[in-house]
Structures are given as structure tokens and as C-alpha cells.
Short mmCIF file of N, CA and C in Angstrom, two decimals:
data_model
loop_
_atom_site.label_atom_id
_atom_site.label_comp_id
_atom_site.label_asym_id
_atom_site.label_seq_id
_atom_site.Cartn_x
_atom_site.Cartn_y
_atom_site.Cartn_z
N MET P 258 12.01 -3.32 17.34
CA MET P 258 11.39 -1.91 17.96
C MET P 258 12.95 -1.71 18.50
N SER P 259 13.49 -0.78 18.52
CA SER P 259 15.03 -0.53 19.14
C SER P 259 14.60 -0.48 20.88
N SER P 260 15.79 -0.60 21.35
CA SER P 260 15.71 -0.64 22.86
C SER P 260 16.20 0.64 23.46
N ILE P 261 16.85 1.55 22.44
CA ILE P 261 16.71 2.77 22.87
C ILE P 261 15.90 3.56 23.40
N PRO P 262 15.23 4.32 24.58
CA PRO P 262 14.18 4.89 24.75
C PRO P 262 14.32 6.15 24.08
N MET P 263 12.87 6.62 23.86
CA MET P 263 12.82 7.59 22.92
C MET P 263 13.27 9.16 23.36
N HIS P 264 13.57 9.68 24.59
CA HIS P 264 13.85 10.21 24.78
C HIS P 264 15.54 10.36 24.77
N GLN P 265 16.45 9.26 24.33
CA GLN P 265 17.45 8.87 24.55
C GLN P 265 17.83 9.06 22.69
N ARG P 266 16.96 8.77 21.84
CA ARG P 266 16.84 8.59 20.49
C ARG P 266 17.51 10.02 19.60
N ARG P 267 16.79 11.48 20.48
CA ARG P 267 17.20 12.70 19.80
C ARG P 267 18.77 12.51 19.66
N GLY P 268 19.09 13.00 18.23
CA GLY P 268 20.35 13.31 18.08
C GLY P 268 21.05 12.25 17.43
N LYS P 269 20.50 11.18 17.39
CA LYS P 269 20.72 9.60 16.39
C LYS P 269 20.22 9.82 15.43
N SER P 270 20.94 8.84 14.72
CA SER P 270 20.50 8.51 13.16
C SER P 270 19.45 7.68 13.57
N THR P 271 18.16 7.76 12.72
CA THR P 271 17.16 6.64 12.57
C THR P 271 16.80 6.30 11.36
N ASN P 272 16.59 4.71 11.19
CA ASN P 272 16.21 4.32 9.83
C ASN P 272 14.74 4.07 9.97
N ASN P 273 13.68 3.96 9.17
CA ASN P 273 12.64 3.38 9.52
C ASN P 273 12.73 2.15 8.39
N ASN P 274 12.16 1.18 9.02
CA ASN P 274 12.06 -0.19 8.84
C ASN P 274 10.73 -0.55 7.94
N GLY P 275 9.75 0.35 7.82
CA GLY P 275 8.58 0.06 6.99
C GLY P 275 7.74 -0.05 7.76
N ASN P 276 7.76 -0.70 9.21
CA ASN P 276 6.54 -0.97 9.87
C ASN P 276 6.24 0.29 10.85
N GLY P 277 6.73 0.97 10.57
CA GLY P 277 6.46 2.06 11.70
C GLY P 277 7.25 1.94 12.68
N HIS P 278 8.26 1.08 12.77
CA HIS P 278 9.29 1.41 14.10
C HIS P 278 10.61 1.89 13.40
N TYR P 279 11.67 2.50 14.18
CA TYR P 279 12.71 2.98 13.85
C TYR P 279 13.85 2.48 14.57
N SER P 280 14.82 2.27 13.97
CA SER P 280 15.90 1.34 14.69
C SER P 280 16.99 2.39 14.48
N SER P 281 17.83 1.99 15.64
CA SER P 281 19.30 2.96 15.56
C SER P 281 20.26 2.35 14.55
N ASN P 282 21.16 3.00 13.84
CA ASN P 282 21.83 2.18 12.73
C ASN P 282 23.15 2.82 12.82
N GLY P 283 23.28 4.02 13.72
CA GLY P 283 24.49 4.63 13.87
C GLY P 283 25.19 5.17 12.22
N SER P 284 24.12 5.29 11.26
CA SER P 284 24.78 6.03 10.02
C SER P 284 24.15 7.42 10.28
N ASN P 285 25.06 8.18 9.34
CA ASN P 285 24.49 9.21 9.26
C ASN P 285 23.33 10.16 8.37
N ASN P 286 22.20 10.63 8.98
CA ASN P 286 20.87 10.58 8.08
C ASN P 286 20.57 12.05 8.07
N LYS P 287 20.76 12.39 6.74
CA LYS P 287 20.56 14.07 6.61
C LYS P 287 19.23 14.67 6.69
N ASN P 288 18.39 13.40 7.03
CA ASN P 288 17.03 14.33 7.25
C ASN P 288 16.78 14.26 8.49
N ASN P 289 18.04 14.09 9.62
CA ASN P 289 17.54 13.74 10.91
C ASN P 289 17.29 15.35 11.41
N MET P 290 15.84 15.34 11.98
CA MET P 290 15.70 17.11 12.52
C MET P 290 15.68 17.10 13.61
N TYR P 291 16.58 16.27 14.26
CA TYR P 291 17.45 16.64 15.81
C TYR P 291 18.77 16.99 15.71
N ARG P 292 19.62 16.79 14.71
CA ARG P 292 20.91 17.24 14.46
C ARG P 292 21.25 18.83 14.65
N ASN P 293 22.34 18.83 14.88
CA ASN P 293 22.61 20.16 15.86
C ASN P 293 23.79 20.49 14.44
N ASN P 294 22.98 21.68 13.63
CA ASN P 294 24.03 21.83 12.65
C ASN P 294 24.31 23.33 12.88
N SER P 295 25.68 23.55 13.03
CA SER P 295 26.11 24.93 13.32
C SER P 295 26.28 25.98 12.07
N SER P 296 26.16 25.31 11.02
CA SER P 296 26.46 26.57 9.63
C SER P 296 25.07 26.49 9.41
N SER P 297 24.18 26.18 9.82
CA SER P 297 22.51 26.60 9.46
C SER P 297 22.37 27.90 10.25
N TYR P 298 21.59 28.85 9.30
CA TYR P 298 20.96 30.21 10.24
C TYR P 298 19.99 29.69 11.34
N ASN P 299 20.38 30.37 12.32
CA ASN P 299 19.64 30.35 13.25
C ASN P 299 19.20 31.38 13.91
N PRO P 300 17.92 32.19 13.77
CA PRO P 300 17.58 33.43 14.23
C PRO P 300 17.90 33.76 15.73
N ASN P 301 17.45 32.78 16.44
CA ASN P 301 17.56 32.81 18.00
C ASN P 301 18.70 33.11 18.43
N ALA P 302 20.13 32.64 17.40
CA ALA P 302 21.34 32.73 17.82
C ALA P 302 21.22 34.37 17.77
N LEU P 303 21.27 35.01 16.80
CA LEU P 303 21.62 36.46 16.33
C LEU P 303 20.87 37.36 17.84
N GLU P 304 19.21 36.93 17.71
CA GLU P 304 18.47 37.55 18.91
C GLU P 304 18.19 36.95 19.81
N GLY P 305 19.15 36.03 20.31
CA GLY P 305 18.74 35.37 21.51
C GLY P 305 18.39 36.07 22.73
N GLY P 306 19.09 37.21 23.01
CA GLY P 306 19.00 38.36 24.04
C GLY P 306 17.69 38.73 24.26
N ARG P 307 17.22 39.32 23.03
CA ARG P 307 15.88 40.11 22.82
C ARG P 307 14.69 39.07 22.81
N MET P 308 14.67 37.73 22.44
CA MET P 308 14.06 36.47 22.80
C MET P 308 13.51 36.49 24.11
N ASN P 309 14.74 36.32 24.79
CA ASN P 309 14.53 35.93 26.03
C ASN P 309 14.25 36.85 26.57
N ASP P 310 14.24 38.12 26.45
CA ASP P 310 13.87 39.02 27.30
C ASP P 310 12.54 39.47 27.22
N THR P 311 12.02 38.72 25.71
CA THR P 311 10.42 39.07 25.46
C THR P 311 9.75 37.95 26.43
N ASN P 312 10.17 36.69 26.01
CA ASN P 312 9.95 35.46 27.07
C ASN P 312 9.59 35.73 28.43
N ALA P 313 10.52 36.14 28.88
CA ALA P 313 10.75 36.59 30.07
C ALA P 313 9.62 37.63 30.55
N GLY P 314 9.49 38.57 29.68
CA GLY P 314 8.17 39.94 30.10
C GLY P 314 7.18 39.32 29.96
N ILE P 315 6.89 38.10 29.17
CA ILE P 315 5.48 37.77 28.79
C ILE P 315 5.57 36.69 29.91
N LEU P 316 6.27 35.72 30.47
CA LEU P 316 6.30 35.00 31.64
C LEU P 316 6.04 36.05 33.00
N GLU P 317 6.56 37.12 33.20
CA GLU P 317 6.87 38.16 34.00
C GLU P 317 5.19 38.46 34.21
N GLN P 318 4.67 39.15 33.07
CA GLN P 318 3.02 39.24 32.91
C GLN P 318 2.12 38.14 33.40
N GLN P 319 2.65 37.21 33.07
CA GLN P 319 1.63 36.17 33.15
C GLN P 319 1.37 35.80 34.83
N ASN P 320 2.47 35.95 35.24
CA ASN P 320 2.93 35.88 37.03
C ASN P 320 2.12 36.81 37.49
N ASN P 321 2.48 38.01 37.09
CA ASN P 321 1.82 39.21 37.53
C ASN P 321 0.27 39.20 37.96
N GLU P 322 -0.36 38.62 36.57
CA GLU P 322 -1.64 38.21 36.40
C GLU P 322 -2.16 37.40 37.50
N HIS P 323 -1.64 36.39 37.47
CA HIS P 323 -1.76 35.13 38.22
C HIS P 323 -1.74 35.61 39.89
N ILE P 324 -1.05 36.34 40.10
CA ILE P 324 -0.90 37.04 41.77
C ILE P 324 -1.60 37.81 41.82
N SER P 325 -2.25 38.79 40.92
CA SER P 325 -3.73 39.48 40.95
C SER P 325 -4.62 38.75 41.31
N GLU P 326 -4.89 37.59 40.37
CA GLU P 326 -5.86 37.08 41.06
C GLU P 326 -6.10 36.22 42.38
N LEU P 327 -4.62 35.48 42.53
CA LEU P 327 -4.37 35.20 43.89
C LEU P 327 -4.94 36.12 44.98
N GLU P 328 -4.49 37.24 44.63
CA GLU P 328 -4.80 38.46 45.78
C GLU P 328 -6.31 38.64 45.78
N MET P 329 -6.84 38.61 44.78
CA MET P 329 -8.27 38.89 44.65
C MET P 329 -9.18 37.76 45.26
N GLN P 330 -8.71 36.40 45.67
CA GLN P 330 -9.48 35.40 45.88
C GLN P 330 -8.85 35.45 47.80
N VAL P 331 -7.78 35.94 47.76
CA VAL P 331 -7.39 35.74 49.23
C VAL P 331 -8.50 36.88 49.79
N ALA P 332 -8.18 38.48 49.48
CA ALA P 332 -9.13 39.30 50.06
C ALA P 332 -10.71 38.84 49.72
N ARG P 333 -11.34 38.02 48.89
CA ARG P 333 -12.87 37.13 48.90
C ARG P 333 -12.67 36.52 49.92
N LEU P 334 -11.80 35.37 50.35
CA LEU P 334 -11.68 34.71 51.25
C LEU P 334 -11.55 34.96 52.65
N LYS P 335 -10.48 36.07 53.12
CA LYS P 335 -10.54 37.07 54.20
C LYS P 335 -12.13 38.02 54.13
N GLY P 336 -12.77 38.28 53.54
CA GLY P 336 -14.12 38.91 53.65
C GLY P 336 -14.78 37.58 54.22
N LEU P 337 -15.26 36.68 53.44
CA LEU P 337 -15.69 35.10 54.07
C LEU P 337 -15.49 34.87 55.20
N THR P 338 -14.15 34.79 55.63
CA THR P 338 -13.69 34.51 56.96
C THR P 338 -14.09 35.41 58.19
N VAL P 339 -14.15 36.72 57.91
CA VAL P 339 -14.41 38.13 58.84
C VAL P 339 -16.13 37.99 58.88
N ALA P 340 -16.66 37.70 57.78
CA ALA P 340 -18.25 37.38 58.03
C ALA P 340 -18.28 36.08 58.79
N ILE P 341 -17.93 35.01 58.41
CA ILE P 341 -18.29 33.99 59.65
C ILE P 341 -17.61 34.44 60.85
N GLY P 342 -16.70 35.04 61.02
CA GLY P 342 -16.68 34.97 62.66
C GLY P 342 -17.68 36.19 63.12
N ASP P 343 -18.11 37.20 62.46
CA ASP P 343 -19.14 38.05 63.31
C ASP P 343 -20.32 37.44 63.62
N GLU P 344 -20.62 36.37 62.36
CA GLU P 344 -21.99 35.36 62.71
C GLU P 344 -21.68 34.49 63.78
N VAL P 345 -20.35 33.81 63.80
CA VAL P 345 -20.14 32.85 65.12
C VAL P 345 -20.37 34.18 66.50
N SER P 346 -19.83 35.08 66.15
CA SER P 346 -19.69 35.99 67.84
C SER P 346 -21.43 36.29 68.23
N GLU P 347 -22.23 36.59 66.75
CA GLU P 347 -23.65 37.03 66.97
C GLU P 347 -24.30 35.62 67.68
N GLN P 348 -24.06 34.41 66.85
CA GLN P 348 -24.85 33.42 67.42
C GLN P 348 -24.24 33.09 68.84
N ASN P 349 -23.15 33.05 69.13
CA ASN P 349 -22.37 33.04 70.52
C ASN P 349 -23.18 33.79 71.80
N ARG P 350 -23.54 35.07 71.33
CA ARG P 350 -24.57 36.08 71.74
C ARG P 350 -25.90 35.94 72.05
N LEU P 351 -26.19 35.23 71.14
CA LEU P 351 -27.38 34.90 71.22
C LEU P 351 -27.99 33.56 71.89
N LEU P 352 -26.98 32.52 71.95
CA LEU P 352 -26.75 31.13 72.88
C LEU P 352 -26.69 31.41 74.33
N ASP P 353 -25.84 32.82 74.49
CA ASP P 353 -25.78 33.32 75.88
C ASP P 353 -27.24 33.73 76.68
N ASP P 354 -27.71 34.71 75.68
CA ASP P 354 -28.93 34.85 76.01
C ASP P 354 -30.01 34.29 76.04
N VAL P 355 -30.32 33.20 75.41
CA VAL P 355 -31.03 31.84 75.29
C VAL P 355 -30.68 31.23 77.15
N ASN P 356 -29.55 31.04 77.60
CA ASN P 356 -29.03 30.52 78.64
C ASN P 356 -29.23 31.44 79.36
N ASP P 357 -28.92 32.62 79.30
CA ASP P 357 -29.78 33.10 80.58
C ASP P 357 -30.99 33.26 80.69
N GLY P 358 -31.74 33.24 79.70
CA GLY P 358 -33.37 32.90 79.83
C GLY P 358 -33.68 31.75 80.44
N PHE P 359 -32.83 30.45 80.00
CA PHE P 359 -33.31 29.22 80.86
C PHE P 359 -33.29 29.27 82.06
N SER P 360 -32.03 29.94 82.62
CA SER P 360 -31.88 30.26 84.06
C SER P 360 -32.47 30.52 84.80
N GLN P 361 -33.01 32.00 84.44
CA GLN P 361 -34.12 32.81 84.70
C GLN P 361 -35.32 31.55 85.03
N THR P 362 -35.73 31.36 83.97
CA THR P 362 -36.98 30.23 84.29
C THR P 362 -36.62 29.44 85.40
N ARG P 363 -35.63 28.72 85.10
CA ARG P 363 -35.46 27.41 86.21
C ARG P 363 -35.71 28.08 87.51
N GLU P 364 -34.87 29.17 87.90
CA GLU P 364 -35.19 30.09 89.03
C GLU P 364 -36.82 30.24 89.24
N MET P 365 -37.52 30.59 88.45
CA MET P 365 -38.63 31.23 88.65
C MET P 365 -39.53 29.86 89.28
N LEU P 366 -39.41 28.82 88.27
CA LEU P 366 -40.00 27.50 88.75
C LEU P 366 -39.64 27.10 89.93
N ALA P 367 -38.51 27.22 90.27
CA ALA P 367 -37.93 26.56 91.53
C ALA P 367 -38.65 27.28 92.71
N GLY P 368 -38.56 28.74 92.62
CA GLY P 368 -39.44 29.28 93.40
C GLY P 368 -40.98 29.07 93.61
N SER P 369 -41.35 28.61 92.56
CA SER P 369 -42.88 28.47 92.61
C SER P 369 -42.95 27.35 93.12
N LEU P 370 -42.34 26.53 93.12
CA LEU P 370 -42.51 24.90 93.65
C LEU P 370 -42.32 25.09 95.25
N ARG P 371 -40.92 25.98 95.73
CA ARG P 371 -41.08 26.18 97.06
C ARG P 371 -42.12 26.85 97.77
N LYS P 372 -42.90 27.73 96.97
CA LYS P 372 -44.27 28.41 97.45
C LYS P 372 -45.23 27.26 97.75
N ILE P 373 -45.58 26.36 96.58
CA ILE P 373 -46.20 25.41 96.49
C ILE P 373 -46.17 24.32 97.84
N GLY P 374 -45.01 24.24 97.71
CA GLY P 374 -44.48 23.18 98.61
C GLY P 374 -44.67 23.78 100.18
N HIS P 375 -44.24 24.87 100.55
CA HIS P 375 -44.77 25.88 101.66
C HIS P 375 -45.96 25.93 102.22
N MET P 376 -47.05 26.24 101.26
CA MET P 376 -48.15 26.47 101.20
C MET P 376 -48.80 24.81 101.55
N LEU P 377 -48.83 23.96 101.00
CA LEU P 377 -49.02 22.45 101.50
C LEU P 377 -48.91 22.43 102.57
N GLU P 378 -47.62 22.70 102.93
CA GLU P 378 -47.23 21.99 104.63
C GLU P 378 -48.39 23.05 105.61
N THR P 379 -48.57 24.39 105.25
CA THR P 379 -48.91 25.24 106.56
C THR P 379 -50.49 25.01 106.14
N THR P 380 -51.09 25.07 105.30
CA THR P 380 -52.80 24.79 104.81
C THR P 380 -53.51 23.77 105.31
N GLY P 381 -52.76 23.11 104.63
CA GLY P 381 -53.83 21.82 104.79
C GLY P 381 -54.30 21.16 103.29
N GLY P 382 -55.41 20.27 103.18
CA GLY P 382 -56.08 19.81 102.20
C GLY P 382 -57.05 20.78 101.53
N LYS P 383 -57.81 21.71 102.43
CA LYS P 383 -59.02 22.55 101.91
C LYS P 383 -57.93 23.40 100.56
N HIS P 384 -56.86 23.83 100.67
CA HIS P 384 -56.17 24.40 99.37
C HIS P 384 -55.91 23.58 98.32
N MET P 385 -55.39 22.60 98.92
CA MET P 385 -54.76 21.62 97.85
C MET P 385 -56.10 21.36 96.85
N CYS P 386 -57.37 20.87 97.05
CA CYS P 386 -58.35 20.97 96.74
C CYS P 386 -58.63 21.94 95.77
N TYR P 387 -58.73 23.26 96.15
CA TYR P 387 -58.97 24.61 95.35
C TYR P 387 -57.71 24.45 94.32
N MET P 388 -56.60 24.47 94.41
CA MET P 388 -55.67 24.22 93.46
C MET P 388 -55.98 23.43 92.45
N VAL P 389 -56.62 21.81 92.52
CA VAL P 389 -56.50 21.13 91.75
C VAL P 389 -57.79 21.52 91.06
N MET P 390 -58.74 21.78 91.52
CA MET P 390 -59.85 22.25 90.68
C MET P 390 -59.47 23.34 89.86
N PHE P 391 -58.69 24.13 89.94
CA PHE P 391 -58.41 25.67 89.53
C PHE P 391 -57.62 25.19 88.38
N ILE P 392 -56.69 24.07 88.37
CA ILE P 392 -55.99 23.74 87.28
C ILE P 392 -56.82 22.93 86.30
N VAL P 393 -57.80 21.89 86.49
CA VAL P 393 -58.66 21.46 85.86
C VAL P 393 -59.30 22.09 85.14
N PHE P 394 -60.01 23.23 85.97
CA PHE P 394 -60.80 23.90 85.12
C PHE P 394 -59.60 25.01 83.87
N VAL P 395 -58.67 25.27 84.38
CA VAL P 395 -57.61 25.95 83.40
C VAL P 395 -56.99 24.81 81.85
N MET P 396 -57.36 23.80 81.95
CA MET P 396 -57.20 22.94 81.23
C MET P 396 -58.14 22.80 79.96
N VAL P 397 -59.75 22.29 80.88
CA VAL P 397 -60.86 22.42 80.29
C VAL P 397 -61.14 23.28 79.47
N PHE P 398 -60.66 24.56 80.02
CA PHE P 398 -60.69 26.14 79.04
C PHE P 398 -59.75 26.40 78.20
N LEU P 399 -58.66 25.69 78.13
CA LEU P 399 -57.73 25.62 76.98
C LEU P 399 -57.94 24.76 75.77
N TYR P 400 -58.46 23.88 76.25
CA TYR P 400 -59.09 22.64 75.74
C TYR P 400 -60.45 23.02 74.63
N TRP P 401 -62.05 23.76 75.20
CA TRP P 401 -62.25 24.44 74.84
C TRP P 401 -62.34 25.58 73.98
N LEU P 402 -61.05 26.22 74.14
CA LEU P 402 -60.57 27.23 73.35
C LEU P 402 -59.87 26.83 71.99
N MET P 403 -59.15 25.89 72.43
CA MET P 403 -58.50 25.26 71.06
C MET P 403 -59.35 24.66 70.19
N LYS P 404 -60.85 24.28 70.52
CA LYS P 404 -61.54 23.58 69.88
C LYS P 404 -62.27 24.57 69.24
N HIS P 405 -62.73 25.67 69.92
CA HIS P 405 -63.51 26.87 69.28
C HIS P 405 -62.87 27.34 68.26
N LYS P 406 -61.66 27.45 68.32
CA LYS P 406 -60.85 28.48 67.23
C LYS P 406 -60.49 27.57 66.08
N GLY P 407 -60.62 26.33 66.63
CA GLY P 407 -60.34 25.47 65.10
C GLY P 407 -61.72 25.54 63.91
N LYS P 408 -63.01 25.45 64.63
CA LYS P 408 -64.17 25.69 63.94
C LYS P 408 -64.66 26.88 63.62
N SER P 409 -63.82 28.10 64.04
CA SER P 409 -64.31 29.27 63.22
C SER P 409 -63.14 29.58 62.42
N GLY P 410 -62.07 29.17 62.35
CA GLY P 410 -61.18 29.44 61.32
C GLY P 410 -60.16 30.64 61.53
N VAL P 411 -60.52 31.17 62.92
CA VAL P 411 -59.67 32.22 62.81
C VAL P 411 -58.41 31.92 63.23
#
């Protein structure tokens, strides 16, 4: 096998030794497909400017198509980004509303507990007994209502 790398074999003469390996021997081989023969006809040499212009035009057209595709993708991503931003703003507004609702509920419960504490301090045990009986009655009524509703299937 030759010690010359494949990319450096171009332009060198090669001989096939029969086993699929090529070796460089420095002889001038007429069948070398990489040789540079200036006496042969080369259509690119005559029309090189026109061929380069055509290739450049094709490449520019392909680049323009790729740019158009990228512009569409960027526009799509921009639309998604704007939609995500709108959704985040809406969610933040809803979270603020929920936070305000919880704050109002906390204030109402604190006020109710203050009133109950004040009532217990001023009136004594008789009102406490009435309040406990009322709470027990409400709980039993809710339990009965849930059981009754479950049996009727309504």
C-alpha cells in the first residue's frame, strides 16, 4: 500500500499492482484522470465567466430561498413569543386577583375571630353553648343533606 495519502495522490502517476492497491512509481501514465493537459478542449475555459455567473446566480437564488424560509420561521417564533408574553401577563393578572381574594378572606376571618373573641369575653358561657349547638346543628344538617342528595341521584 502506498504511503502517500489519498488527497496527495492527485496529479501523480499510479499503477495498479493487481490487488486493488495503487502505488506511486513516478512514471508518466497516459490514463491518469487527474492530469492537467492544457492542449485538450475545456469548455469551462471558454465560457468560464458565464458558468461562474450561472453558478453564482443559482447559489444566490438558493440563499434567497433559505433567507425567506428563515424569515418565515423568525416571524412564526416572534408570534409565539408575543402569544407567550400575553399569556404570562394574563396569568399574572389572574394570580394577582387570587392573591387579592385570599387577602380579603384572611381579613374577614381575622375580623370574625376578633368578634367571636370579644363576644366570649363579654357575654359568658350561655352564648358559647348556643354557638356550639348551632355549629353542631349545621354540621348534622350538611351531613344529612349530602346523604339525602346521594340517594336521590340529583
